[in-house]
JSON list of C-alpha atoms and ligand atoms in Angstrom, two decimals:
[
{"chain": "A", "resi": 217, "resn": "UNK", "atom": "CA", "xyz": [86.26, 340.16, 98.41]},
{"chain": "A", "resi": 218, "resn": "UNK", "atom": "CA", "xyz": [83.33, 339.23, 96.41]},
{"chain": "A", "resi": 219, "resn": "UNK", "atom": "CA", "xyz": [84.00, 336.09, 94.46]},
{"chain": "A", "resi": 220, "resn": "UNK", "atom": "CA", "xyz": [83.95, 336.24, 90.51]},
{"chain": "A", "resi": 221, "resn": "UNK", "atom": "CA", "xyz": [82.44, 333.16, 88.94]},
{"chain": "A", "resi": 222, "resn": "UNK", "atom": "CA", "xyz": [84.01, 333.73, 85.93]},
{"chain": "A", "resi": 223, "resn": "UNK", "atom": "CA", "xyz": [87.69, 332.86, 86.86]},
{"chain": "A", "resi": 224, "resn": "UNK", "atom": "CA", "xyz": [89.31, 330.46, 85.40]},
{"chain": "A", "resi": 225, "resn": "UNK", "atom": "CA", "xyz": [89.31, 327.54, 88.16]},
{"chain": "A", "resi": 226, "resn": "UNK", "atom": "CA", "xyz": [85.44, 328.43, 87.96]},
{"chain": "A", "resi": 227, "resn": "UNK", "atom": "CA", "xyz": [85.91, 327.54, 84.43]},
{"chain": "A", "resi": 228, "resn": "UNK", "atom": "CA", "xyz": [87.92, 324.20, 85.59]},
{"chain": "A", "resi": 229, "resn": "UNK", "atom": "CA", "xyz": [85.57, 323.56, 88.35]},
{"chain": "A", "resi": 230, "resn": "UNK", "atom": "CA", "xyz": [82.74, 324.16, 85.89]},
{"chain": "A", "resi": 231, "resn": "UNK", "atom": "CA", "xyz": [84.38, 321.72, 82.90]},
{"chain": "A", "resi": 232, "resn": "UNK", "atom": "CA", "xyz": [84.51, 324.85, 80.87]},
{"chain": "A", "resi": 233, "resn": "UNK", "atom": "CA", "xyz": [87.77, 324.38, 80.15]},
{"chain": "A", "resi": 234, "resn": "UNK", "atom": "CA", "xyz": [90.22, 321.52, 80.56]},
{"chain": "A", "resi": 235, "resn": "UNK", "atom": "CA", "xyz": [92.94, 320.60, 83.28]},
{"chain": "A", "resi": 236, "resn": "UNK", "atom": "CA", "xyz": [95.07, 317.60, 83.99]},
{"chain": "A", "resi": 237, "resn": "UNK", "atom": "CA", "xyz": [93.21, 316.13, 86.94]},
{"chain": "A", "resi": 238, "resn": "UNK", "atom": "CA", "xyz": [94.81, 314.52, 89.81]},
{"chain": "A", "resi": 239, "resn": "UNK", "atom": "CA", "xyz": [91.87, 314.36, 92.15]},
{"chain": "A", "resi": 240, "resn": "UNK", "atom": "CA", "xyz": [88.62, 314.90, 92.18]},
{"chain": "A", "resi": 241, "resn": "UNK", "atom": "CA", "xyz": [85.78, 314.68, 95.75]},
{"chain": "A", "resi": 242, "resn": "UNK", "atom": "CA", "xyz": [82.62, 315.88, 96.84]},
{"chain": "A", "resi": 243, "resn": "UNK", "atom": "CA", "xyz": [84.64, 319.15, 98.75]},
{"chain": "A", "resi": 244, "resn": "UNK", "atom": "CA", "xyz": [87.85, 319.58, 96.32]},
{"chain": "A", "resi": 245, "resn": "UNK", "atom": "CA", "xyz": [89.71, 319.03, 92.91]},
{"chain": "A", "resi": 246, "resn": "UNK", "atom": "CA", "xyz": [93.60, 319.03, 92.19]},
{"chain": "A", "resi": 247, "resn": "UNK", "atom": "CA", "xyz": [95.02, 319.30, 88.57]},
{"chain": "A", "resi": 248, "resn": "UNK", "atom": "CA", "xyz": [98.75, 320.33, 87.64]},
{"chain": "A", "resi": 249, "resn": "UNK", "atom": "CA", "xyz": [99.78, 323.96, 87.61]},
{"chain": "A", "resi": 250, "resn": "UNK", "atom": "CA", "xyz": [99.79, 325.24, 83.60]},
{"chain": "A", "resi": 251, "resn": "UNK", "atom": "CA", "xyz": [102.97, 327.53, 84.59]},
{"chain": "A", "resi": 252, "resn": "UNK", "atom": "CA", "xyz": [104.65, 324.96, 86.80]},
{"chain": "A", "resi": 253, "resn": "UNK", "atom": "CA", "xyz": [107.33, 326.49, 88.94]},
{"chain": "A", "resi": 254, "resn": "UNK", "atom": "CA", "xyz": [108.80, 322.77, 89.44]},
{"chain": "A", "resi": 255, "resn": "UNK", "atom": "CA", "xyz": [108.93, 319.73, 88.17]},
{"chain": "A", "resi": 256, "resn": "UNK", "atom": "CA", "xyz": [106.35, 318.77, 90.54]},
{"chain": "A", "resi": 257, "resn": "UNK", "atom": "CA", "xyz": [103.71, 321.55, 90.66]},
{"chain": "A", "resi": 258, "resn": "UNK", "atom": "CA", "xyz": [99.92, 321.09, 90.93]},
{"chain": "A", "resi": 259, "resn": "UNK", "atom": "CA", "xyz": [96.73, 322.82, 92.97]},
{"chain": "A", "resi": 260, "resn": "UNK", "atom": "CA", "xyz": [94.18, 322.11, 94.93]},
{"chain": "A", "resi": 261, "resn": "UNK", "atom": "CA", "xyz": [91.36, 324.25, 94.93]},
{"chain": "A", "resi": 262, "resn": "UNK", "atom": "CA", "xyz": [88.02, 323.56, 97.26]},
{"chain": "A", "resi": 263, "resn": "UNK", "atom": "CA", "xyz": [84.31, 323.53, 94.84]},
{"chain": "A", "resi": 264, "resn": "UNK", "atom": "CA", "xyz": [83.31, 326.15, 97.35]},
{"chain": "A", "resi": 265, "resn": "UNK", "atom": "CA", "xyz": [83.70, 329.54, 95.71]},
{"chain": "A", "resi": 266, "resn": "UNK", "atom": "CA", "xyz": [85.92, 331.48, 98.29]},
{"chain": "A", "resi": 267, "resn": "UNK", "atom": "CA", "xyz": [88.01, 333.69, 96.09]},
{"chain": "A", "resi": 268, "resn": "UNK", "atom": "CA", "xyz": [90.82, 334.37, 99.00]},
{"chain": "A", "resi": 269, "resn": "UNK", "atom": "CA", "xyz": [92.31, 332.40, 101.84]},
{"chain": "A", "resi": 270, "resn": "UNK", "atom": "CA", "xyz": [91.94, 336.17, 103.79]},
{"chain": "A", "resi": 271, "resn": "UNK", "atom": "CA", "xyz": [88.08, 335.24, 102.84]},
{"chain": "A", "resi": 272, "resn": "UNK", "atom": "CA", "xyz": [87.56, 331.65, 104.74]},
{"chain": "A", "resi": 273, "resn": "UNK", "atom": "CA", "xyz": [85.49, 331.29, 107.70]},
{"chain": "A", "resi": 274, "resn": "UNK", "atom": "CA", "xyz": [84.90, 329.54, 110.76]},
{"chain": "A", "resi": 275, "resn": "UNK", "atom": "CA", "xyz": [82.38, 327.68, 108.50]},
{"chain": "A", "resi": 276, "resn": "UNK", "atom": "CA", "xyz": [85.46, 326.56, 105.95]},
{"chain": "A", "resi": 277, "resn": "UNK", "atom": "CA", "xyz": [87.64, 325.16, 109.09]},
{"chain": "A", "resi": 278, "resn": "UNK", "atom": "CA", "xyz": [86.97, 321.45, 107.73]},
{"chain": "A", "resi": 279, "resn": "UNK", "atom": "CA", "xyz": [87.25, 322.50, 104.24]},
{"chain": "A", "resi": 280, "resn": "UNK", "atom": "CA", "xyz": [90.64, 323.80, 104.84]},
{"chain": "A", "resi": 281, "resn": "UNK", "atom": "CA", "xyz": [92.14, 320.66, 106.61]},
{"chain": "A", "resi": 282, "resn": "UNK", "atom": "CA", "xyz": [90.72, 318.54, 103.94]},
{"chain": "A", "resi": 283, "resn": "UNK", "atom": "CA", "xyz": [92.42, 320.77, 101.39]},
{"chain": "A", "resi": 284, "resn": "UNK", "atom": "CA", "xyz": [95.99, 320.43, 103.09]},
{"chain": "A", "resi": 285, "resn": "UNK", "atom": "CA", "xyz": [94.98, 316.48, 103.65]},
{"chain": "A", "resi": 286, "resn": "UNK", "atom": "CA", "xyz": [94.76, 315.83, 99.89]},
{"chain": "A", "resi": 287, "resn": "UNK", "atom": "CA", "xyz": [97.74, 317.91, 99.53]},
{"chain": "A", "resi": 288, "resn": "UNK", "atom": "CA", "xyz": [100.13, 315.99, 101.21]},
{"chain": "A", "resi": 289, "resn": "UNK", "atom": "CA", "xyz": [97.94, 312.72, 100.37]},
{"chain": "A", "resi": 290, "resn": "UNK", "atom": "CA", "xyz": [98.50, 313.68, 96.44]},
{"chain": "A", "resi": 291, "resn": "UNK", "atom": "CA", "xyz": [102.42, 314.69, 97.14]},
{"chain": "A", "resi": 292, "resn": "UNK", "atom": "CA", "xyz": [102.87, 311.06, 98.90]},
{"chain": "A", "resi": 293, "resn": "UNK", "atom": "CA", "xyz": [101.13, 309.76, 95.88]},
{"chain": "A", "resi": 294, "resn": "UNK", "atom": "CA", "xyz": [103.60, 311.10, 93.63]},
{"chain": "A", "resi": 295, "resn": "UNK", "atom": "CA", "xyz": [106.41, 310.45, 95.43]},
{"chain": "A", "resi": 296, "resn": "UNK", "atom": "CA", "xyz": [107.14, 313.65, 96.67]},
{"chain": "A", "resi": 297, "resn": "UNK", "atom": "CA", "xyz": [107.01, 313.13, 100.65]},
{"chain": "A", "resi": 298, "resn": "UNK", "atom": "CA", "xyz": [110.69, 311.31, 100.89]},
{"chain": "A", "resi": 299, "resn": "UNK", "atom": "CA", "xyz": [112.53, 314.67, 98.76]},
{"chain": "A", "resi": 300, "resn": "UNK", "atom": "CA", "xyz": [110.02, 317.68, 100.67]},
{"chain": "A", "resi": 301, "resn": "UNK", "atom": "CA", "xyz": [107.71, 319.30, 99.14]},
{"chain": "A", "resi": 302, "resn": "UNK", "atom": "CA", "xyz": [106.17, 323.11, 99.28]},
{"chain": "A", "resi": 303, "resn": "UNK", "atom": "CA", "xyz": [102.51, 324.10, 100.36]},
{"chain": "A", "resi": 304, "resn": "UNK", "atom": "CA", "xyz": [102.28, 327.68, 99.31]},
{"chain": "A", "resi": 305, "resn": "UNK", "atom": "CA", "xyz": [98.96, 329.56, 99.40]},
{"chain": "A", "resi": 306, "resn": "UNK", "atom": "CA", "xyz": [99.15, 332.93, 97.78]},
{"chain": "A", "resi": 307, "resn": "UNK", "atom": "CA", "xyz": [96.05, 335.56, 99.90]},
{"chain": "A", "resi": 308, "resn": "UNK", "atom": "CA", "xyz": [96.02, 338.59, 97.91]},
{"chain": "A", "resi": 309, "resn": "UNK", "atom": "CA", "xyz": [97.53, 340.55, 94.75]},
{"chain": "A", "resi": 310, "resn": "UNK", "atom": "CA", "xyz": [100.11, 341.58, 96.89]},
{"chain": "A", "resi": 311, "resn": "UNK", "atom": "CA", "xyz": [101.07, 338.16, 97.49]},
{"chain": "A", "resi": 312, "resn": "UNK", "atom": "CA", "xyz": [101.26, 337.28, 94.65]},
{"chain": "A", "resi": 313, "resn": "UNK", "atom": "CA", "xyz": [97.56, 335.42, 94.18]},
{"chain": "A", "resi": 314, "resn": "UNK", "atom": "CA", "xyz": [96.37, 335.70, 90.47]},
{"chain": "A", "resi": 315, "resn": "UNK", "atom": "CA", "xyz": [93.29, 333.73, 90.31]},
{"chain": "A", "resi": 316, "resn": "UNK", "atom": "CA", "xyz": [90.87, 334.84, 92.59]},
{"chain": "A", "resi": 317, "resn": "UNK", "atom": "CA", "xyz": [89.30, 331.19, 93.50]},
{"chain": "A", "resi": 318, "resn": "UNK", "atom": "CA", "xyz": [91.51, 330.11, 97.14]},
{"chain": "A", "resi": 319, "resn": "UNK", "atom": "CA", "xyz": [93.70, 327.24, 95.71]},
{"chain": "A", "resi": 320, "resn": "UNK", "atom": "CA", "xyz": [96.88, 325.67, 97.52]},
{"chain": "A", "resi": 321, "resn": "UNK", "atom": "CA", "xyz": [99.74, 325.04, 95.67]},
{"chain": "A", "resi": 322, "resn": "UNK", "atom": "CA", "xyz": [102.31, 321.97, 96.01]},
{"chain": "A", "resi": 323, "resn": "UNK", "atom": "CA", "xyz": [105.66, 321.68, 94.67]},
{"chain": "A", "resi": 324, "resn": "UNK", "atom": "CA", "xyz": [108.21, 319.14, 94.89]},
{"chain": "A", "resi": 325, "resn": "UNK", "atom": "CA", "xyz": [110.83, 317.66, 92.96]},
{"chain": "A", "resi": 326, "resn": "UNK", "atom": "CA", "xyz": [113.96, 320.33, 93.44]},
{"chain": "A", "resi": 327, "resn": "UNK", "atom": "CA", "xyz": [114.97, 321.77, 96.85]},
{"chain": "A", "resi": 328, "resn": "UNK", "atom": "CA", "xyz": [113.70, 325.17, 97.92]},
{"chain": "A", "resi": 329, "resn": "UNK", "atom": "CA", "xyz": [115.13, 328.42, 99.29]},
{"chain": "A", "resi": 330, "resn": "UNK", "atom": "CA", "xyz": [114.58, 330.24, 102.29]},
{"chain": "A", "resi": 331, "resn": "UNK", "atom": "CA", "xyz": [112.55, 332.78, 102.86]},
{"chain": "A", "resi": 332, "resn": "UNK", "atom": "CA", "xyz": [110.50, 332.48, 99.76]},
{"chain": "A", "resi": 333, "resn": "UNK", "atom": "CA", "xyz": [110.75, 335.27, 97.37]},
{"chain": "B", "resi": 173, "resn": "LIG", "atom": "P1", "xyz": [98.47, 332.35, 92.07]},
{"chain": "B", "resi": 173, "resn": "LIG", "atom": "O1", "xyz": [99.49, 333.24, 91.44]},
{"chain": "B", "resi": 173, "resn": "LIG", "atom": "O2", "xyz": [98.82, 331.92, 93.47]},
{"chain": "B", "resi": 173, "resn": "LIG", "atom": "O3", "xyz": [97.07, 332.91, 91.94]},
{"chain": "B", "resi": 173, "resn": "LIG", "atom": "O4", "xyz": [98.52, 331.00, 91.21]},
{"chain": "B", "resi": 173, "resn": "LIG", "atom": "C1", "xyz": [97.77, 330.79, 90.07]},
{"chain": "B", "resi": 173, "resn": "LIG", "atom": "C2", "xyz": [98.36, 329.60, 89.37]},
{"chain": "B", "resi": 173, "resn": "LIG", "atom": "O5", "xyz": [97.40, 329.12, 88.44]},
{"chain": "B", "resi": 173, "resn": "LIG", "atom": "C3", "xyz": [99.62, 329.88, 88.57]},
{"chain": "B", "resi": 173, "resn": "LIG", "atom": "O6", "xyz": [100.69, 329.10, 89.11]},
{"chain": "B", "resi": 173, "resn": "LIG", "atom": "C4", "xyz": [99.30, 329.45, 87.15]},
{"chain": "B", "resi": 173, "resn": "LIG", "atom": "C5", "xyz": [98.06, 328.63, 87.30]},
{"chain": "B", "resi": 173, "resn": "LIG", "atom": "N1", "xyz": [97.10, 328.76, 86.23]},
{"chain": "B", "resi": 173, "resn": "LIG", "atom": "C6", "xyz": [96.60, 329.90, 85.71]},
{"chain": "B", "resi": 173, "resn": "LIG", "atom": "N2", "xyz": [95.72, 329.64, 84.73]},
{"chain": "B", "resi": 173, "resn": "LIG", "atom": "C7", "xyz": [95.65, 328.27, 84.65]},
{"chain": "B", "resi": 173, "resn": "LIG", "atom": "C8", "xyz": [94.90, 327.37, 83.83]},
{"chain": "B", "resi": 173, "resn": "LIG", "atom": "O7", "xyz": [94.09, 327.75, 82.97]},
{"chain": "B", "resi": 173, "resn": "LIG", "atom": "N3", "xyz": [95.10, 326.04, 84.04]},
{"chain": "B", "resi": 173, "resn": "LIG", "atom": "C9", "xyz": [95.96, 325.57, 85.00]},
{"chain": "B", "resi": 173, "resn": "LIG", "atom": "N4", "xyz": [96.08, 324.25, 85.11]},
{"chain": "B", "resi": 173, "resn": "LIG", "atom": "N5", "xyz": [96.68, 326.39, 85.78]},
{"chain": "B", "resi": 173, "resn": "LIG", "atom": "C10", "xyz": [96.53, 327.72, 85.60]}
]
């Protein structure tokens, strides 16, 4: 889908608006979730504007690892490894997905059901 610049992780990426950083690279920012569904609960988005997992490319294969590497780097960092934690990326309306800018979520801090709703 073509990408909007004017969602609001544009607007984060952008300094438009503030977030609570956790992380910040060349290739990626993290920053809690405003709505968290946990007590742990933050994203990871990548600078490039790709507005849907469904729209990453053989071109974004490094991208992606190095999003789910500061994932789990971030959730180790906050002492969510030990308890489990969720990676959850929402592709779609239909899925759920909201903000059209690819981000991956991670929660932790409370145990999780199975299959997600
Ligand atoms: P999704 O439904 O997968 O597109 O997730 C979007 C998430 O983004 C949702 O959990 C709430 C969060 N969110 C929406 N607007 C803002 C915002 O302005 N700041 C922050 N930090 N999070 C936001």
């Amino acid at each position: 889908m073509t990408y909007d610049p004017t969602n609001v992780f544009a607007r984060i990426l952008r300094k438009e608006i503030p977030a609570q950083l956790l992380h910040e690279d060349e290739h990626c920012i993290a920053f809690r979730d405003a709505a968290p569904q946990a007590p742990a609960h933050f994203l990871v988005i990548p600078r490039r504007p790709i507005a849907r997992l469904a729209d990453a490319g053989p071109g974004d294969t490094a991208l992606l690892g190095h999003l789910l590497q500061t994932a789990a780097a971030l959730a180790r960092r906050l002492g969510l490894a030990d308890g489990g934690f969720r990676v959850v990326v929402n592709s779609g309306a239909g899925a759920g997905q909201s903000v059209f800018h690819l981000h991956v979520h991670v929660l932790g801090g409370r145990d999780f059901g199975w299959p997600p709703g």
